[in-house]
mmCIF file of C-alpha atoms in Angstrom:
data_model
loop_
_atom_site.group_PDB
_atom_site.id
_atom_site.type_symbol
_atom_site.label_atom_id
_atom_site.label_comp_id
_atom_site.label_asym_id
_atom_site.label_seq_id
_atom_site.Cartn_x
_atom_site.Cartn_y
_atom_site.Cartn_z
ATOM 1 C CA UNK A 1 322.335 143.203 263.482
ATOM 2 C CA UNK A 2 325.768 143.484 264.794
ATOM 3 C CA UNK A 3 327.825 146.236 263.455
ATOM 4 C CA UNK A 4 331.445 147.055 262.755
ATOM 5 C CA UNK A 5 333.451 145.428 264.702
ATOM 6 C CA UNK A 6 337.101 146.108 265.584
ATOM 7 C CA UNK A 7 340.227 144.058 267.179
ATOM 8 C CA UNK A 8 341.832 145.274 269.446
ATOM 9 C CA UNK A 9 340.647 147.406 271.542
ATOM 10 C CA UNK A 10 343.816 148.610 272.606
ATOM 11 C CA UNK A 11 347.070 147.786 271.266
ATOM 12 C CA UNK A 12 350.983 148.487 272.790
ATOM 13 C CA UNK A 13 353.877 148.772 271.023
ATOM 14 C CA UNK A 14 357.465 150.152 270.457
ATOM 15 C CA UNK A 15 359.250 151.755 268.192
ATOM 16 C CA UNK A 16 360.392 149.976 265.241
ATOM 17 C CA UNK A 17 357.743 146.935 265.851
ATOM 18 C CA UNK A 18 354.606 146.461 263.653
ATOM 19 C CA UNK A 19 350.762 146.293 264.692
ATOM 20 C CA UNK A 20 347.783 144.357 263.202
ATOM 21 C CA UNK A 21 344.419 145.706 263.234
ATOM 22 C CA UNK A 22 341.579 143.649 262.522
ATOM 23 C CA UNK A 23 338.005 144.805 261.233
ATOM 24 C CA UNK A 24 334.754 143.252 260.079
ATOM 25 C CA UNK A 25 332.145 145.250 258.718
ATOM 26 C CA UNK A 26 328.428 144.474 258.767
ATOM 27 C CA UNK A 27 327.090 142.060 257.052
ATOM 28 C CA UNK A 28 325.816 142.596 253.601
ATOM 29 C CA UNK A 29 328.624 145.262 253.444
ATOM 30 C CA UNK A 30 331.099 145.351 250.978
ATOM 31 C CA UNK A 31 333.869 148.383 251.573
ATOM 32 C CA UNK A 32 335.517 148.897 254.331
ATOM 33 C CA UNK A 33 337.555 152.090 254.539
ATOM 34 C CA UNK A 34 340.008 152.978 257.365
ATOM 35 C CA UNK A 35 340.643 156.300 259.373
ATOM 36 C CA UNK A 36 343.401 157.035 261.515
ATOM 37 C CA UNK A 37 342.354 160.344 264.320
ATOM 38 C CA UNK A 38 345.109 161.566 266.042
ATOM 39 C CA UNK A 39 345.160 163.955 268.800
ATOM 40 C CA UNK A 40 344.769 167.203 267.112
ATOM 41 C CA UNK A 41 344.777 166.206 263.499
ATOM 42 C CA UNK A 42 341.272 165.107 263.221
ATOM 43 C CA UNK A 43 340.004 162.178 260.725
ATOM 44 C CA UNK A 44 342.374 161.362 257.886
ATOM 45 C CA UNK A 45 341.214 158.769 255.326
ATOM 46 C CA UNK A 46 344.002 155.986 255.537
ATOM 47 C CA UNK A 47 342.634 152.917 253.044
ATOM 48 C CA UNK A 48 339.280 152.196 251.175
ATOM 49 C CA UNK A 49 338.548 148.341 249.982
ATOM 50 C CA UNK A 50 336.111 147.103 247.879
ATOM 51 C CA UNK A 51 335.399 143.418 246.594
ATOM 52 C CA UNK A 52 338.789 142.576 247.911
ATOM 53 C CA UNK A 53 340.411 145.797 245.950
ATOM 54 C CA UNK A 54 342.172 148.525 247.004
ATOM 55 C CA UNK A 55 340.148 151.320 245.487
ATOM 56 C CA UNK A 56 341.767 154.665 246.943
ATOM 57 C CA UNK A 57 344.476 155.608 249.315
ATOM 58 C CA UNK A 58 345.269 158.450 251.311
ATOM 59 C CA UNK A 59 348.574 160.271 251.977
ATOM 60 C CA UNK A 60 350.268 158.232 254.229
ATOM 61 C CA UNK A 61 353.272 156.440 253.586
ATOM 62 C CA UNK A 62 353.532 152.557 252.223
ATOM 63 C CA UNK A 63 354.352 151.234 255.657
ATOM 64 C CA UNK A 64 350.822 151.502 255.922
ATOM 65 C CA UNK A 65 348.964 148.498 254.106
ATOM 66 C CA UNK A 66 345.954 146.451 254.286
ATOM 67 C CA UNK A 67 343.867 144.088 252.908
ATOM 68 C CA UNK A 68 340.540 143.024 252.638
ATOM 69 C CA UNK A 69 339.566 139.017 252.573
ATOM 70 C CA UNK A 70 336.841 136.958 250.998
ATOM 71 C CA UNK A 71 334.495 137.698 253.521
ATOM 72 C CA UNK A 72 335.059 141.406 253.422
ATOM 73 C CA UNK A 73 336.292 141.564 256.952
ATOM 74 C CA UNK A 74 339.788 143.518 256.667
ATOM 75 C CA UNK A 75 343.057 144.255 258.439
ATOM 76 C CA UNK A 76 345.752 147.147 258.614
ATOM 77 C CA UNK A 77 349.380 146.728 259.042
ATOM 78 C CA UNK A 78 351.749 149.192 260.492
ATOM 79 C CA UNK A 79 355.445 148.554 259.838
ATOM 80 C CA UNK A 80 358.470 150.061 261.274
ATOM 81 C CA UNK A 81 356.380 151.948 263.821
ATOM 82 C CA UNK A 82 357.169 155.563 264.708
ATOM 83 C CA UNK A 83 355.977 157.424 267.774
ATOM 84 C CA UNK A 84 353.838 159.273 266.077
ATOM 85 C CA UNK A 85 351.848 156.319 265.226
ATOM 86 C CA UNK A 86 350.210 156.712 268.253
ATOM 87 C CA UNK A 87 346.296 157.249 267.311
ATOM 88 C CA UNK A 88 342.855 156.038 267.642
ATOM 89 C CA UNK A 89 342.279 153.589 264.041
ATOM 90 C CA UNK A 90 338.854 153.841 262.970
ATOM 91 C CA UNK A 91 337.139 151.291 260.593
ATOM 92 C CA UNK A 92 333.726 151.809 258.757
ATOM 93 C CA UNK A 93 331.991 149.733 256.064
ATOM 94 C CA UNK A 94 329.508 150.714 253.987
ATOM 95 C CA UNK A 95 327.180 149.592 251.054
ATOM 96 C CA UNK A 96 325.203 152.001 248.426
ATOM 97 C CA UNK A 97 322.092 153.692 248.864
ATOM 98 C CA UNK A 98 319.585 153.798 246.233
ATOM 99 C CA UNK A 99 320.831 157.327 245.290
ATOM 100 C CA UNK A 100 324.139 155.342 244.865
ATOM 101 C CA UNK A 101 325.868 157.205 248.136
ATOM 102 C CA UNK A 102 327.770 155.550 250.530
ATOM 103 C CA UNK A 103 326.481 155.540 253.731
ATOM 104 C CA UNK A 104 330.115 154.696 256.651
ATOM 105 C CA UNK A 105 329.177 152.950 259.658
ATOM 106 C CA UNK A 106 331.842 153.396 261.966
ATOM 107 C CA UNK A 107 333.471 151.206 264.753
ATOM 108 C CA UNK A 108 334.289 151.710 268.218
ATOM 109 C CA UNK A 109 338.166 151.855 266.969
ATOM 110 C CA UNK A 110 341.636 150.143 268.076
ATOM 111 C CA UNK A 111 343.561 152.522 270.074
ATOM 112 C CA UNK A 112 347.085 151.851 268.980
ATOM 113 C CA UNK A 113 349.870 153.530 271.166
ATOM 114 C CA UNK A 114 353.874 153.661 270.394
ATOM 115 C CA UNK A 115 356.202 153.788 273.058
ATOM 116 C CA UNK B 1 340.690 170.535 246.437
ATOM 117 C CA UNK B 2 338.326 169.192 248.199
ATOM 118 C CA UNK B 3 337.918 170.022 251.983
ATOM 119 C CA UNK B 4 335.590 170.855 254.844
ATOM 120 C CA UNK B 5 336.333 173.287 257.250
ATOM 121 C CA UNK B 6 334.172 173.657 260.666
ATOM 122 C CA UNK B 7 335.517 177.305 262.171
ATOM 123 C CA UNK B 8 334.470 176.707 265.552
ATOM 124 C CA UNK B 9 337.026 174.106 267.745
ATOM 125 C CA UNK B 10 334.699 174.481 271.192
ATOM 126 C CA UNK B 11 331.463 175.769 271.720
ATOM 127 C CA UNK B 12 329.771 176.213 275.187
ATOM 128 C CA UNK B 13 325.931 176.230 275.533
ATOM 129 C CA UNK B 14 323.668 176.105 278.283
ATOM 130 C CA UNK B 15 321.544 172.993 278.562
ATOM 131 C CA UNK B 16 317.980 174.074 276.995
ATOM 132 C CA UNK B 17 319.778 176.463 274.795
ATOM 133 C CA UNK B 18 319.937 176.235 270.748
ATOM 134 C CA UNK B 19 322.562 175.132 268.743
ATOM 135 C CA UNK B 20 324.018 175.708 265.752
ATOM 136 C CA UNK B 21 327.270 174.000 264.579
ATOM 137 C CA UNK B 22 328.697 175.276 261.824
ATOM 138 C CA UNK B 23 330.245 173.699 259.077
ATOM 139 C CA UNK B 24 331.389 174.767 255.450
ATOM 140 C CA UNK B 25 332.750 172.354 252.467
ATOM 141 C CA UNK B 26 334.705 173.101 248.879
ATOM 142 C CA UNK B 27 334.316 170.069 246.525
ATOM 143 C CA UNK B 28 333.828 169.898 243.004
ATOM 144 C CA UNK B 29 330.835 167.835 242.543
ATOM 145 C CA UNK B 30 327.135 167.603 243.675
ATOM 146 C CA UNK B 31 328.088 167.215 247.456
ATOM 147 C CA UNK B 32 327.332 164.366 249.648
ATOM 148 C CA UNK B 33 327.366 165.505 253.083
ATOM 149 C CA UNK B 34 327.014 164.375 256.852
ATOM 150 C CA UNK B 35 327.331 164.842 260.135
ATOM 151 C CA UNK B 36 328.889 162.715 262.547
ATOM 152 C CA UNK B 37 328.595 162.292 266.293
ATOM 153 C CA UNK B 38 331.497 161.059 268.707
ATOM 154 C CA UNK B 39 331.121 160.549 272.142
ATOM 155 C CA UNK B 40 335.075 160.175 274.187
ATOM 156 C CA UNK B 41 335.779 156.899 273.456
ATOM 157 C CA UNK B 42 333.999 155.836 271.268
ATOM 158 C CA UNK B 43 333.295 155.666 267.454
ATOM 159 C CA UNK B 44 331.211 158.051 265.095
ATOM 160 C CA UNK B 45 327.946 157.709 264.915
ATOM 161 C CA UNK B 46 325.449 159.280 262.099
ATOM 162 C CA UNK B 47 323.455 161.966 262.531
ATOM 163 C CA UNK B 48 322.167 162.778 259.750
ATOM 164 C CA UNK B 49 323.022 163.267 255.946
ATOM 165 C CA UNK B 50 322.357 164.740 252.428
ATOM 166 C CA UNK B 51 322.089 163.346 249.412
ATOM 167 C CA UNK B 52 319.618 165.770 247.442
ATOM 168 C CA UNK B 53 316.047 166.923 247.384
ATOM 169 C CA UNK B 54 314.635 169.355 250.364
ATOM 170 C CA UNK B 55 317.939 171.469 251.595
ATOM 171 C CA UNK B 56 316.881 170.706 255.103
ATOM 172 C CA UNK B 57 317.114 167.472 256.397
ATOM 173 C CA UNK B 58 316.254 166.097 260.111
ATOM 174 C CA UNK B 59 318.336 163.872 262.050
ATOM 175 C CA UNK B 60 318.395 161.401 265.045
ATOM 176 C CA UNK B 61 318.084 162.946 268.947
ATOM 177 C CA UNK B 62 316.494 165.849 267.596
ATOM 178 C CA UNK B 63 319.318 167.266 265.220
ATOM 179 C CA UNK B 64 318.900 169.007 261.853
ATOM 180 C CA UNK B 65 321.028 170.451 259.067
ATOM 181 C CA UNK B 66 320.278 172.775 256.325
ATOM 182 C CA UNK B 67 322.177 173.023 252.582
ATOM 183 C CA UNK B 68 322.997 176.369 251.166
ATOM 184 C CA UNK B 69 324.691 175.276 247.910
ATOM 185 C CA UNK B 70 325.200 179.252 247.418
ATOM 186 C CA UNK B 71 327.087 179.321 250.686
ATOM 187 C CA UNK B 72 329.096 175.582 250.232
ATOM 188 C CA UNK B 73 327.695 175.188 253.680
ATOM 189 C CA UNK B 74 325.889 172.778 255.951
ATOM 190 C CA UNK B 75 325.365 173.707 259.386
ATOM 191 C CA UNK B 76 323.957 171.755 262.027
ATOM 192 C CA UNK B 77 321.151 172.981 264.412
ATOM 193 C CA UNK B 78 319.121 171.868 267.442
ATOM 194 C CA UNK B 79 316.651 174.115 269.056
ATOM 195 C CA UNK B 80 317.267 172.479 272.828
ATOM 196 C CA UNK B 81 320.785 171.156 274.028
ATOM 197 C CA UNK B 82 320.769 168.364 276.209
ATOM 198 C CA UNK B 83 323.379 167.939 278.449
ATOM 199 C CA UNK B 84 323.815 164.207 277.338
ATOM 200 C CA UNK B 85 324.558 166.240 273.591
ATOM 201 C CA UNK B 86 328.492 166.861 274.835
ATOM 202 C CA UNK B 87 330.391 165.432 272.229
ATOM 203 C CA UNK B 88 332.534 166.235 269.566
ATOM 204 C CA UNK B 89 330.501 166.240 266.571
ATOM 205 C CA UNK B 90 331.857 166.238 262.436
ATOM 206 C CA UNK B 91 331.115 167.169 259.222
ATOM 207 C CA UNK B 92 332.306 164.879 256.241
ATOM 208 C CA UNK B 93 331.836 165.487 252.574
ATOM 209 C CA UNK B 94 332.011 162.664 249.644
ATOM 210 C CA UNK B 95 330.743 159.803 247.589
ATOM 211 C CA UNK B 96 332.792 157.035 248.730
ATOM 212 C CA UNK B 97 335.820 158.075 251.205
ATOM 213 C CA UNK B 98 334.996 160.693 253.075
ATOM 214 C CA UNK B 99 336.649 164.059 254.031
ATOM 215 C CA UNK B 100 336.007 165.092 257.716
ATOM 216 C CA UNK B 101 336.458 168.530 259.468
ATOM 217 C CA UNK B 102 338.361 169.283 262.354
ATOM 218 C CA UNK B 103 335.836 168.357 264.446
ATOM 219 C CA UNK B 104 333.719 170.668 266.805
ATOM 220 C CA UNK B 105 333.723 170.141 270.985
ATOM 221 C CA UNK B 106 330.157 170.748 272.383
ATOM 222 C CA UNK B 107 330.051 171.250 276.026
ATOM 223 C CA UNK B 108 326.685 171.878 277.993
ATOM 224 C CA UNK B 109 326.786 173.440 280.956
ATOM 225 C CA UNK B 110 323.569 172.897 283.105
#
C-alpha cells in the first residue's frame, strides 16, 4: 500500500513569489490535514480537509489556502511569500478508527525555502 | 486551551540504557494521544497511541507509553536505547487535527 505522498521534494523560491504543494493521501483516506515545522517552532496545524471541505484552520494568515479534489489528493498555496516561509510542509491523511479517532499518517514533506 | 508541552528539548542516553520521554497535555475532553517518531529528514512516523481502555499501551521498536489522567500526562518509555533510536520524537493530542509538542531530541551515545 503506498502511503502519503508529497510533491516536491524540495521547492525554491523568492520573496514575493508563490509555491504549490501537492499531496495525496492513501487510498481509502478521506482528510488530509497540513503541518508546516519550522526550525524551532515545532508542528503547527496549517489546514484540515475532508470530503472536499475545509473543516478547520489554524492561525496562519489567508495567504495560506488549499484545497482538496475529488480524489482526495490535495494542494497548498503560498502567496506573496515572506522569508519566513521557509519550512519543512508536512501532509498526513487519515480515516476513523472504530473508536471514531483519527489515526495521521504522515509524509516525507516538501521542503519549501524563501530566498 | 488546549496544548501539550514536552519539558525536555535534548536528552542524552547511553545505548542499552532506559528511556523515558516525557510528555504532559491540557485539553478539555477525553484525550486522544500519540507519539510520533521523526528521523532528520524525514516525516513522522507512529509510535504508538491512546484511545482508551488499559492506561499503558505498547508501541512499535519496542516503545511504550503510560496515561495518568490524574497527572494530564503521557510519557514515553523504553527499557533499552538503541543507537538507531536517535531521533526527535513528539507527542500530539486530539480527535481530528492534532496538537504537537515541541518535540524532544534523543541522542545515543554508544
Amino acid at each position: 500500500e503506498a502511503g502519503v505522498t508529497q510533491s516536491p521534494t524540495h521547492l525554491i523560491k523568492t520573496r514575493g513569489q508563490q509555491a504549490t504543494l501537492r499531496c495525496s493521501p492513501i487510498s481509502g483516506h478521506t482528510s488530509v490535514y497540513w503541518y508546516q515545522q519550522a526550525l524551532g517552532l515545532g508542528l503547527q496545524f496549517l489546514l484540515w480537509y475532508d470530503e472536499g471541505e475545509e473543516r478547520n484552520r489554524g492561525n496562519f494568515p489567508p495567504r495560506f489556502s488549499g484545497r482538496q479534489f475529488p480524489n482526495y489528493s490535495s494542494e497548498l498555496n503560498v502567496n506573496a511569500l515572506e522569508l519566513e516561509d521557509s519550512a519543512l510542509y508536512l501532509c498526513a491523511s487519515s480515516a476513523l478508527t472504530g473508536t471514531g479517532a483519527n489515526v495521521l499518517t504522515f509524509g516525507a514533506g516538501s521542503r519549501l525555502t524563501v530566498l | 486551551a488546549q496544548s501539550v508541552t514536552q519539558p525536555d528539548i535534548h536528552i542524552t542516553v547511553s545505548e542499552g540504557a532506559s528511556l523515558e520521554l516525557r510528555c504532559n497535555y491540557s485539553y478539555g475532553a477525553t484525550p486522544y494521544l500519540f507519539w510520533y517518531v521523526q528521523s532528520p529528514g524525514q516525516g513522522l512516523q507512529l509510535l504508538l497511541k491512546y484511545f482508551s481502555g488499559d492506561t499503558l499501551v505498547q508501541g512499535i521498536k519496542g516503545f511504550e507509553a503510560e496515561f495518568k489522567r490524574s497527572q494530564s500526562s503521557f510519557n514515553l518509555r523504553k527499557p533499552s536505547v538503541h543507537w538507531s533510536d536517535a531521533a526527535e520524537y513528539f507527542c500530539a493530542v486530539g480527535h481530528n487535527k492534532l496538537i504537537f509538542g515541541a518535540g524532544t531530541r534523543l541522542a545515543v551515545h554508544p
